Each structure stands twice: as structure tokens, then as C-alpha cells.
Coordinates of C-alpha atoms and ligand atoms in Angstrom, one line a residue:
M997 CA 1.6 14.8 8.8
N998 CA 5.0 14.0 10.3
S999 CA 3.8 14.5 13.8
Q1000 CA 0.6 13.6 15.8
N1001 CA -0.3 15.1 19.2
G1002 CA 3.1 16.6 19.3
K1003 CA 4.8 13.2 18.7
T1004 CA 7.0 12.5 15.6
K1005 CA 5.3 9.9 13.5
I1006 CA 6.9 6.5 13.0
V1007 CA 7.0 5.0 9.5
S1008 CA 8.0 1.4 8.9
V1009 CA 9.2 0.6 5.4
I1010 CA 9.2 -3.1 4.7
G1011 CA 11.7 -4.1 2.0
L1012 CA 14.9 -2.1 1.8
G1013 CA 15.7 -2.6 -1.9
Y1014 CA 15.9 -0.2 -4.8
I1015 CA 12.7 1.6 -3.8
G1016 CA 12.2 0.9 -0.1
L1017 CA 15.6 2.2 1.0
P1018 CA 15.4 5.5 -1.0
T1019 CA 11.8 6.1 0.2
A1020 CA 12.8 5.3 3.8
T1021 CA 15.7 7.7 3.5
L1022 CA 13.6 10.6 2.1
L1023 CA 11.0 10.1 4.8
A1024 CA 13.7 10.2 7.5
S1025 CA 15.1 13.4 5.9
N1026 CA 11.6 14.9 6.1
G1027 CA 10.8 14.7 9.8
F1028 CA 9.7 11.1 10.3
V1029 CA 11.2 8.5 12.5
V1030 CA 11.8 5.6 10.0
R1031 CA 12.3 2.0 10.8
G1032 CA 13.4 0.0 7.8
V1033 CA 12.7 -3.7 7.8
D1034 CA 14.3 -6.4 5.7
I1035 CA 14.4 -10.2 6.1
N1036 CA 18.1 -10.1 5.0
S1037 CA 20.2 -9.4 8.2
S1038 CA 23.3 -8.5 6.2
I1039 CA 21.3 -5.6 4.5
V1040 CA 20.1 -4.5 7.9
D1041 CA 23.6 -4.5 9.4
T1042 CA 24.9 -2.6 6.4
I1043 CA 22.3 0.1 6.8
N1044 CA 22.7 0.4 10.5
K1045 CA 26.4 1.2 9.8
G1046 CA 25.2 4.1 7.7
E1047 CA 26.2 2.3 4.5
I1048 CA 24.2 0.9 1.5
H1049 CA 24.1 -2.3 -0.4
I1050 CA 22.9 -1.0 -3.8
V1051 CA 24.3 1.5 -6.4
E1052 CA 22.1 4.6 -6.6
P1053 CA 23.5 8.0 -7.2
G1054 CA 23.0 10.4 -4.2
L1055 CA 21.6 7.7 -1.9
A1056 CA 24.8 6.8 0.1
E1057 CA 25.3 10.4 1.3
Q1058 CA 21.7 10.7 2.6
V1059 CA 21.6 7.3 4.3
K1060 CA 24.8 8.2 6.2
I1061 CA 23.2 11.4 7.5
V1062 CA 19.8 9.9 8.5
V1063 CA 21.4 6.9 10.2
S1064 CA 23.9 9.0 12.1
N1065 CA 21.2 11.4 13.4
G1066 CA 19.0 8.5 14.4
S1067 CA 16.0 9.1 12.1
L1068 CA 16.6 5.9 10.2
S1069 CA 17.3 2.5 11.7
A1070 CA 16.9 -1.0 10.3
S1071 CA 15.7 -4.2 11.7
T1072 CA 14.6 -7.7 10.7
T1073 CA 11.3 -7.4 12.5
V1074 CA 8.3 -5.1 12.2
G1075 CA 7.5 -3.0 15.3
E1076 CA 4.6 -0.7 16.2
S1077 CA 4.3 2.3 13.9
D1078 CA 1.9 4.9 12.6
V1079 CA 2.4 4.1 8.9
Y1080 CA 3.5 0.9 7.1
I1081 CA 4.9 1.0 3.6
I1082 CA 5.4 -2.3 1.8
A1083 CA 8.1 -2.2 -0.9
V1084 CA 9.0 -5.9 -1.4
P1085 CA 9.5 -7.7 -4.7
T1086 CA 6.7 -9.2 -6.7
P1087 CA 8.3 -11.6 -9.2
F1088 CA 6.4 -14.2 -11.2
K1089 CA 6.4 -18.0 -11.1
R1090 CA 7.5 -20.3 -13.9
N1091 CA 4.2 -20.0 -15.8
H1092 CA 4.3 -16.2 -15.5
E1093 CA 1.8 -16.3 -12.7
P1094 CA 2.4 -13.4 -10.2
D1095 CA 4.1 -14.4 -7.0
I1096 CA 2.8 -12.1 -4.2
S1097 CA 4.1 -14.2 -1.4
Y1098 CA 6.5 -11.5 -0.2
V1099 CA 3.7 -9.0 0.0
E1100 CA 1.6 -11.5 1.9
M1101 CA 4.5 -12.2 4.3
A1102 CA 4.8 -8.4 4.9
A1103 CA 1.1 -8.1 5.6
R1104 CA 1.2 -11.0 8.1
S1105 CA 4.1 -9.4 9.9
I1106 CA 2.2 -6.1 10.2
A1107 CA -1.1 -7.6 11.4
P1108 CA -0.1 -8.2 15.0
V1109 CA 1.2 -4.7 15.6
L1110 CA -1.6 -2.9 13.6
R1111 CA -3.4 -0.2 15.7
K1112 CA -6.5 2.0 15.3
G1113 CA -5.4 5.1 13.2
N1114 CA -2.7 3.3 11.2
L1115 CA -2.1 3.7 7.5
V1116 CA -0.9 0.8 5.3
I1117 CA 0.5 1.6 1.9
L1118 CA 1.4 -1.0 -0.7
E1119 CA 4.1 0.3 -3.2
S1120 CA 5.2 -3.0 -4.7
T1121 CA 4.0 -3.5 -8.3
S1122 CA 1.1 -5.9 -7.9
P1123 CA -1.7 -7.6 -9.7
V1124 CA -5.0 -5.7 -9.6
G1125 CA -6.8 -6.5 -6.3
T1126 CA -3.7 -7.1 -4.2
T1127 CA -4.3 -4.1 -1.9
N1128 CA -7.8 -5.4 -1.1
H1129 CA -6.4 -8.9 -0.7
I1130 CA -3.8 -8.1 1.9
M1131 CA -6.3 -5.9 3.7
E1132 CA -8.7 -8.9 3.9
M1133 CA -5.9 -11.1 5.1
M1134 CA -5.2 -8.6 7.9
A1135 CA -8.9 -8.3 8.7
S1136 CA -9.1 -12.0 9.3
L1137 CA -6.1 -11.8 11.7
R1138 CA -7.5 -8.7 13.5
P1139 CA -11.2 -9.0 14.1
D1140 CA -10.9 -6.3 16.8
L1141 CA -10.3 -3.6 14.2
I1142 CA -12.8 -2.1 11.6
F1143 CA -11.4 -2.2 8.1
P1144 CA -12.5 0.2 5.3
L1145 CA -15.0 -0.7 2.6
A1146 CA -15.1 1.0 -0.8
N1147 CA -17.3 4.2 -0.4
T1148 CA -19.2 3.1 2.6
I1149 CA -16.9 2.4 5.7
Q1150 CA -13.9 4.6 6.5
G1151 CA -12.5 2.0 9.0
D1152 CA -10.2 2.2 12.0
V1153 CA -7.2 1.6 9.7
H1154 CA -6.5 2.9 6.3
F1155 CA -5.2 1.1 3.1
A1156 CA -3.9 2.6 -0.1
Y1157 CA -1.9 1.6 -3.2
C1158 CA 0.8 4.0 -4.3
P1159 CA 3.2 2.7 -7.0
E1160 CA 6.7 4.0 -7.4
R1161 CA 7.5 5.1 -11.0
V1162 CA 11.2 6.0 -10.8
M1163 CA 14.0 5.2 -13.2
P1164 CA 16.9 3.3 -11.5
G1165 CA 19.9 5.7 -11.6
K1166 CA 17.6 8.7 -11.1
T1167 CA 15.7 7.4 -8.1
M1168 CA 16.5 10.2 -5.6
H1169 CA 15.4 12.9 -8.0
E1170 CA 12.4 11.2 -9.4
L1171 CA 11.0 10.1 -6.0
V1172 CA 10.7 13.8 -5.2
H1173 CA 9.7 15.3 -8.6
N1174 CA 7.5 12.6 -10.3
D1175 CA 3.8 12.8 -10.0
R1176 CA 2.2 10.0 -7.9
V1177 CA -1.0 8.1 -8.3
I1178 CA -2.6 7.1 -5.0
G1179 CA -5.5 4.7 -4.8
G1180 CA -7.3 4.1 -1.4
I1181 CA -9.7 1.4 -0.5
H1182 CA -12.0 4.3 0.7
P1183 CA -11.4 8.0 -0.4
C1184 CA -10.4 8.8 3.2
C1185 CA -7.5 6.3 2.8
S1186 CA -6.3 8.2 -0.4
H1187 CA -6.4 11.5 1.4
N1188 CA -4.5 10.2 4.3
A1189 CA -1.8 8.7 2.1
R1190 CA -1.6 11.9 0.1
E1191 CA -0.8 13.8 3.3
L1192 CA 2.2 11.5 3.8
Y1193 CA 3.6 11.7 0.3
K1194 CA 3.1 15.5 0.2
T1195 CA 5.8 15.8 2.9
F1196 CA 8.5 15.0 0.3
V1197 CA 6.9 14.8 -3.2
K1198 CA 7.1 17.9 -5.3
G1199 CA 5.1 16.4 -8.2
E1200 CA 1.3 16.2 -8.1
C1201 CA -0.5 13.5 -6.3
F1202 CA -3.6 12.2 -8.1
L1203 CA -6.2 10.3 -6.1
T1204 CA -8.2 7.3 -7.3
D1205 CA -9.3 3.9 -6.1
A1206 CA -6.9 1.1 -5.3
R1207 CA -7.7 -1.1 -8.3
T1208 CA -7.2 1.8 -10.8
A1209 CA -3.9 2.7 -9.1
E1210 CA -2.7 -0.9 -9.4
M1211 CA -3.7 -1.1 -13.1
T1212 CA -2.1 2.3 -13.8
K1213 CA 1.3 1.0 -12.7
L1214 CA 1.0 -2.1 -14.8
T1215 CA -0.3 -0.1 -17.8
E1216 CA 2.7 2.2 -17.8
N1217 CA 5.2 -0.6 -18.0
A1218 CA 3.1 -2.6 -20.5
F1219 CA 2.9 0.5 -22.7
R1220 CA 6.7 0.8 -22.7
D1221 CA 7.2 -2.9 -23.3
V1222 CA 4.8 -2.8 -26.4
N1223 CA 6.7 0.2 -27.7
I1224 CA 10.1 -1.4 -27.3
A1225 CA 8.7 -4.6 -28.9
F1226 CA 7.8 -2.5 -31.9
A1227 CA 11.4 -1.2 -32.1
N1228 CA 12.8 -4.7 -31.7
E1229 CA 10.5 -6.2 -34.3
L1230 CA 11.6 -3.4 -36.7
S1231 CA 15.2 -4.2 -36.1
M1232 CA 14.7 -7.8 -37.2
I1233 CA 12.6 -6.8 -40.2
C1234 CA 15.3 -4.3 -41.2
D1235 CA 18.1 -6.8 -40.8
K1236 CA 16.3 -9.1 -43.2
M1237 CA 15.7 -6.3 -45.7
N1238 CA 19.3 -4.9 -45.3
I1239 CA 18.2 -1.5 -44.0
N1240 CA 20.0 0.3 -41.2
V1241 CA 17.3 0.3 -38.4
W1242 CA 18.9 3.2 -36.5
E1243 CA 18.9 5.5 -39.5
L1244 CA 15.3 4.4 -40.3
I1245 CA 14.1 5.2 -36.8
R1246 CA 15.9 8.6 -36.8
L1247 CA 14.1 9.5 -40.0
A1248 CA 10.7 8.2 -39.0
N1249 CA 11.0 10.1 -35.7
R1250 CA 11.2 13.3 -37.7
H1251 CA 7.4 12.9 -38.2
P1252 CA 5.7 15.1 -35.5
R1253 CA 3.6 12.2 -34.2
V1254 CA 6.0 9.3 -34.4
N1255 CA 8.4 8.5 -31.5
I1256 CA 9.9 5.0 -31.9
L1257 CA 12.0 3.7 -29.1
N1258 CA 15.4 2.0 -29.4
P1259 CA 15.8 -1.6 -30.4
G1260 CA 18.2 -3.6 -28.3
P1261 CA 19.2 -7.2 -27.5
G1262 CA 16.0 -7.7 -25.4
V1263 CA 14.2 -6.2 -22.4
G1264 CA 15.5 -6.8 -18.9
G1265 CA 15.1 -5.6 -15.4
H1266 CA 12.6 -6.4 -12.7
C1267 CA 9.8 -4.3 -14.0
I1268 CA 9.1 -4.1 -17.8
A1269 CA 10.0 -7.7 -18.3
V1270 CA 7.7 -8.8 -15.5
D1271 CA 4.7 -6.5 -15.0
P1272 CA 2.9 -6.9 -18.3
W1273 CA 2.5 -10.6 -17.4
F1274 CA 0.3 -9.5 -14.4
I1275 CA -2.2 -8.0 -16.9
V1276 CA -2.0 -11.1 -19.2
H1277 CA -2.6 -13.3 -16.2
S1278 CA -5.7 -11.3 -15.1
A1279 CA -7.2 -11.1 -18.6
P1280 CA -5.5 -13.7 -20.9
D1281 CA -8.0 -13.6 -23.7
E1282 CA -8.1 -9.8 -24.0
S1283 CA -4.3 -9.2 -23.7
K1284 CA -3.2 -10.4 -27.1
L1285 CA -1.0 -7.4 -28.0
I1286 CA 0.6 -7.2 -24.6
R1287 CA 1.4 -10.9 -24.6
T1288 CA 2.8 -10.8 -28.1
A1289 CA 5.0 -7.8 -27.2
R1290 CA 6.4 -9.8 -24.2
T1291 CA 7.2 -12.7 -26.6
V1292 CA 8.9 -10.4 -29.1
N1293 CA 11.1 -8.9 -26.4
D1294 CA 11.7 -12.2 -24.6
T1295 CA 12.9 -14.0 -27.8
K1296 CA 15.1 -11.2 -29.0
P1297 CA 18.2 -12.6 -27.2
V1298 CA 17.8 -15.9 -29.1
W1299 CA 17.7 -13.9 -32.4
V1300 CA 20.9 -12.1 -31.3
V1301 CA 22.7 -15.4 -30.6
N1302 CA 21.6 -16.8 -33.9
K1303 CA 23.0 -13.8 -35.7
I1304 CA 26.3 -14.3 -33.9
K1305 CA 26.3 -18.0 -34.7
K1306 CA 26.0 -17.2 -38.4
V1307 CA 29.1 -15.0 -38.2
L1308 CA 31.0 -17.7 -36.5
Q1309 CA 30.2 -20.0 -39.4
Q1310 CA 32.2 -17.8 -41.7
D1311 CA 35.3 -19.4 -43.3
E1312 CA 37.8 -17.3 -41.3
F1313 CA 36.6 -18.9 -38.0
K1314 CA 36.4 -22.5 -39.2
G1315 CA 38.4 -24.8 -36.9
K1316 CA 39.3 -21.9 -34.5
K1317 CA 37.9 -20.8 -31.2
P1318 CA 37.7 -17.0 -31.7
I1319 CA 37.4 -14.5 -28.9
L1320 CA 34.0 -12.8 -28.6
T1321 CA 34.2 -9.6 -26.7
C1322 CA 30.8 -8.8 -25.2
L1323 CA 30.3 -5.1 -24.2
G1324 CA 28.0 -5.0 -21.2
L1325 CA 26.1 -7.4 -18.9
S1326 CA 23.7 -5.1 -17.0
F1327 CA 20.0 -4.9 -18.0
K1328 CA 20.5 -1.3 -19.3
A1329 CA 23.0 1.5 -19.5
N1330 CA 25.0 2.9 -16.6
V1331 CA 23.5 0.6 -13.8
D1332 CA 25.0 -2.4 -11.9
D1333 CA 21.7 -4.3 -12.0
L1334 CA 21.9 -7.6 -13.8
R1335 CA 18.3 -8.8 -13.0
E1336 CA 16.6 -10.4 -16.1
S1337 CA 19.4 -8.9 -18.2
P1338 CA 19.2 -10.0 -21.9
A1339 CA 23.0 -9.5 -22.0
V1340 CA 23.5 -12.2 -19.3
E1341 CA 21.2 -14.5 -21.2
I1342 CA 23.1 -13.9 -24.5
V1343 CA 26.5 -14.5 -22.9
E1344 CA 25.3 -17.7 -21.2
R1345 CA 23.9 -19.0 -24.4
L1346 CA 27.1 -18.2 -26.3
A1347 CA 29.2 -19.8 -23.5
A1348 CA 27.1 -23.0 -23.6
L1349 CA 27.8 -23.4 -27.4
D1350 CA 31.5 -23.8 -26.4
V1351 CA 32.7 -22.6 -29.8
A1352 CA 34.4 -19.4 -28.6
T1353 CA 36.2 -17.7 -25.7
L1354 CA 34.0 -15.0 -24.2
Y1355 CA 35.6 -11.8 -22.9
V1356 CA 33.0 -9.8 -21.0
V1357 CA 33.5 -6.1 -20.3
E1358 CA 31.2 -4.8 -17.6
P1359 CA 32.5 -1.8 -15.6
Y1360 CA 29.9 -2.0 -12.9
I1361 CA 30.8 -5.5 -11.6
S1362 CA 34.1 -6.9 -10.2
E1363 CA 33.6 -10.6 -10.7
V1364 CA 31.8 -12.9 -13.1
P1365 CA 28.2 -13.2 -11.8
A1366 CA 27.3 -16.5 -10.0
Q1367 CA 24.9 -17.6 -12.8
L1368 CA 27.9 -17.6 -15.3
Q1369 CA 30.7 -18.7 -13.0
H1370 CA 30.6 -22.4 -14.0
Y1371 CA 31.4 -21.6 -17.6
K1372 CA 35.2 -21.7 -17.8
N1373 CA 35.2 -19.9 -21.2
I1374 CA 33.9 -16.6 -19.7
H1375 CA 36.4 -14.0 -18.5
L1376 CA 35.7 -10.6 -17.1
V1377 CA 38.2 -8.1 -18.7
D1378 CA 38.6 -4.3 -19.0
S1379 CA 37.5 -2.5 -22.2
T1380 CA 41.1 -2.0 -23.5
T1381 CA 41.9 -5.8 -23.2
G1382 CA 38.5 -6.8 -24.6
C1383 CA 38.7 -4.5 -27.6
A1384 CA 42.4 -5.4 -28.3
K1385 CA 42.0 -9.2 -28.1
G1386 CA 38.5 -9.7 -29.4
D1387 CA 38.0 -11.1 -32.9
I1388 CA 34.3 -10.0 -32.8
I1389 CA 33.1 -7.1 -30.7
I1390 CA 29.4 -7.5 -29.6
G1391 CA 27.6 -4.4 -28.3
L1392 CA 25.0 -5.5 -25.7
V1393 CA 24.7 -2.4 -23.3
D1394 CA 25.1 1.2 -24.3
H1395 CA 27.1 2.3 -21.2
T1396 CA 28.5 5.8 -21.5
L1397 CA 32.0 4.3 -21.2
F1398 CA 31.4 2.3 -24.4
K1399 CA 29.8 5.2 -26.3
E1400 CA 32.9 7.3 -25.6
M1401 CA 35.2 4.7 -27.0
D1402 CA 36.7 5.5 -30.4
R1403 CA 35.1 3.0 -32.8
S1404 CA 37.8 3.7 -35.4
K1405 CA 40.4 2.1 -32.9
L1406 CA 38.6 -1.2 -33.5
G1407 CA 40.0 -1.2 -37.0
Q1408 CA 38.9 -4.1 -39.2
K1409 CA 37.4 -6.2 -36.4
I1410 CA 33.9 -7.5 -36.9
I1411 CA 31.4 -5.4 -34.9
L1412 CA 27.9 -6.6 -34.1
D1413 CA 26.3 -3.7 -32.3
F1414 CA 22.8 -4.7 -31.0
R1415 CA 22.4 -1.5 -29.0
G1416 CA 23.4 1.2 -31.4
I1417 CA 26.3 2.1 -29.2
W1418 CA 28.1 4.0 -31.9
E1419 CA 25.0 5.4 -33.6
P1420 CA 24.3 9.1 -33.4
S1421 CA 22.0 9.8 -30.4
M1422 CA 18.4 8.8 -30.8
Ligands
SAJ2438 N1 15.0 -0.6 -23.4 C1 15.1 -0.8 -24.8 N2 14.8 0.2 -25.6 C2 14.4 1.4 -25.1 C3 14.2 1.6 -23.8 C4 14.5 0.5 -22.9 O1 15.6 -1.9 -25.3 O2 14.1 2.3 -26.0 C5 15.3 -1.8 -22.5 C6 16.3 -1.4 -21.5 O3 17.6 -1.6 -22.0 C7 16.0 -2.4 -20.4 C8 14.5 -2.5 -20.4 O4 14.1 -2.0 -21.7 O5 16.5 -3.7 -20.7 C9 13.8 -1.6 -19.4 O6 14.5 -0.4 -19.2 P1 13.7 1.0 -19.0 O7 14.7 2.0 -18.9 O8 12.7 1.1 -20.1 O9 12.9 0.8 -17.7 P2 13.2 0.4 -16.2 O10 12.9 -1.1 -16.0 O11 14.5 0.8 -15.7 O12 12.1 1.3 -15.4 C10 10.8 1.2 -15.7 C11 10.2 2.6 -15.9 N3 8.8 2.5 -16.4 C12 8.5 3.3 -17.5 O13 9.3 4.0 -18.1 C13 7.1 3.2 -18.0 C14 10.2 3.3 -14.5 O14 9.5 4.5 -14.6 C15 9.4 2.4 -13.5 O15 9.4 3.0 -12.2 C16 10.2 1.1 -13.4 O16 10.1 0.4 -14.7 C17 9.5 0.2 -12.4 O17 10.0 0.1 -11.2 O18 8.4 -0.3 -12.6

């Protein structure tokens, strides 16, 4: 697959973020000539220097190798290739409507250079029907080419959807070892795409049609969201009933068919907090549970802030501006990613109340993020300072660094642990 008529195949990967760059790097390590494309010229410059702009274990070393041996280069424009992989973001608009404008922009940039025999793969999490939609867009721009049609026309060019399923922090391992679902517009497209993935994927590749593959990705993340919502709802019920939710879940999980996830201050990141909305948007009347789960998880940060406000109303804090030490800002443990982070929302809401000084401990960042910079009552501090000075210690992210801290050293301080940082492992 990585050569054709004795010539090394060229793959263009459009979007050099958390998925695009690791995928480009693995392809470059497996015999392809890879051209990474990104609209951000500073990302392109960084990669062409053999460096990276994201934190992902194992990635930096491999990028350095493939850039220095010439198998990976980056550019802001799309050139002629044999394969195009689209890995750009698909956020949602204000009303939770999917925003596929980056995918459409990528498709428009590929259309002029598309040739007979090319394969186009969409990896971005997308609403059902997007692969077909971008193919039709390109077909209207390239009437000289024959495009595939369900089970009838194979076409001159092939289109498939193949979602990534990796956990940030484990991307380099999971890209190789996880199973993949590949959905072509025509079965020939699926087979063609499988040949490409088989060059570096050790997991199994399952073939289906494009719509089922698109829905598979959304289903996986909606499933997790619903399960986290159950844990989050339990935590609020238990709080009301004065039951330790962590102990409750540990005990319930001893049942052979029960496996409750961990409650937390909310659900963040660019996937689980976003993707279920794509299902809700496509089938609003039928997606009651999925929508409710989103609401439970989205409103958890407000519940957390209300709990903290109640503590601040205690007599000992009347007329004072106590120090609240917030442990963690990232959307989950041991990553630097702050996107859609419930911890950021909670810190911002607390800062806006202007009733306390906020000490934030986040080992993965070096300055207060832009979104919080205009609050003069937020200070980024190290864990020793935060724990020594804070009147109330608020657990928001279960970074290993926090888990390893000796809770007994916090003495009589008030601890509000919304992540179960110091609970025995779940
Ligand atoms: N969370 C909890 N309790 C839990 C598990 C997670 O509160 O028990 C929170 C996390 O703290 C975080 C959010 O949920 O705020 C999401 O974290 P996550 O670890 O569940 O998932 P992501 O967003 O890092 O990655 C998910 C994964 N999807 C599934 O597990 C079904 C990953 O495999 C996908 O590739 C990724 O989304 C994606 O890109 O779609």
C-alpha cells in the first residue's frame, strides 16, 4: 500500500492537531511520504523544525526522526497526493448545531488537486452524512471525475470515514493497537482504506458503510457521556442523602454486572462534551436520554460552585476574603488540555463572585490561561504554596501529582474533593 508502480505513496494529512500530527507521524514512520497541512503557519514552522506544539507522550521523539529523514514535512497548502486524510476540528455552534465548516474548507482545498485513483478519508468526528456531503461538494467542483455511489458505482476516486478512538495521553500506543471502524461510500472504498490503515494498525479493521461508521464514533462517546452522567447524578443524590458516593460506587461495582464510572466536577474535552450533541441534532425527539445526560454533565460545574458558596457562607468566613486553592484546571488527569474544562468554568465562576482569592495549582501550564487572565483574583501557584496558604482546598482534577500528596499534611483545612483525589482507586 505504501508504494504504487514502484513509487512511494504520498499522503496529505489535513489538520495537524492531537490526531492529525500523530497519524501523520505514524504513516511517515511506515514508508509513506507524508505532507502535513495546517492553516496555522506557526504550527507548520514548528513541525518543519522537527518540534511539536502539543503534549503527547512519545510523539516528539518520532516527529524529530521523520522530519529529519524527510518523510514528514508540513505546509499551509494542499498539494497533489495519493491519499488525503482530513483530521480537522468539528466544534458546535451556540445552539449545539454541528459546525463542519473546517471539514468543508479541507474538502474545498483538496478538490482542485484530486486525481483519478485517489483516496479521501475523513477522520474528524462528524454528524452522520458528512462523508457523503463532502464527496458531493467535491463532485460539484470536479465534474471531470467519477465519484462512487453506494453499492453501484466504484468511482475514479474513493471516499471513506474512519474515526480515531484514542485517549489523549496514550495516542501513540492506541493509534497502533486499537481496532478501527472503516466505512466507505462503496465497499471498494472501505477495502482501499483498510489497506492504508493496515500498514500501521495492529488492531482489527472492521468494514462497514460511511453512515454506520460516523454513527459508531458518536455512539461511543454518547455511551460514555451517559455513563458519566449517571455517576454525576449519583454524586448529587448521595450528597443530599449524606452518603459517601465513592464508597457507594466501590461497593456497587462489586456486583458482577455493575460498572459505574467516576463522578467529577463535570465533563470536558473536545469529544465527550461535544459529540453527543451531533446525535441530538440529527434526531432531537428520539435522543431524550442522550440530551438529558449532556444537561446533567454540563450543569455539574454550577452545582459544584453552589456547594463552595455554601461553605463560604459559614461564620468563620464572614467579612473575610478567604483563599480557595483549586487543584487542577485541565479537562482530565495528567494532560495539558484545557478545552471545555469544567475546572476552568468553576474557577471562572468563583473568580466572578469576587468573594475570595483563588490560588490555582496546575502543573501542566506555566501561566494563567487567556480566558481567566482578566480576573485579578486568580493566581497560578505551586502545590506546596497552594496547600499551605489555602483556607479551602478544592479538588477538581485527579492529576497523579495530587493523588501522591499526603492528605494528612492538609491538617484541619476544609477539603472539598469533587474528583475523589484521595479516595482509594476506583
Ligand atoms: N470523566 C469523568 N468520569 C469518568 C471518566 C471521565 O468525569 O469516569 C470526565 C473526564 O474527567 C473528562 C471527560 O469525562 O472531563 C472526558 O474524558 P474521557 O477520558 O472519558 O474521554 P476523552 O475525551 O479524553 O476521550 C474520549 C474517548 N472516548 C471513549 O472513551 C468512548 C476516546 O476513546 C476518544 O477517542 C475521544 O473521546 C475522542 O477523540 O472522541
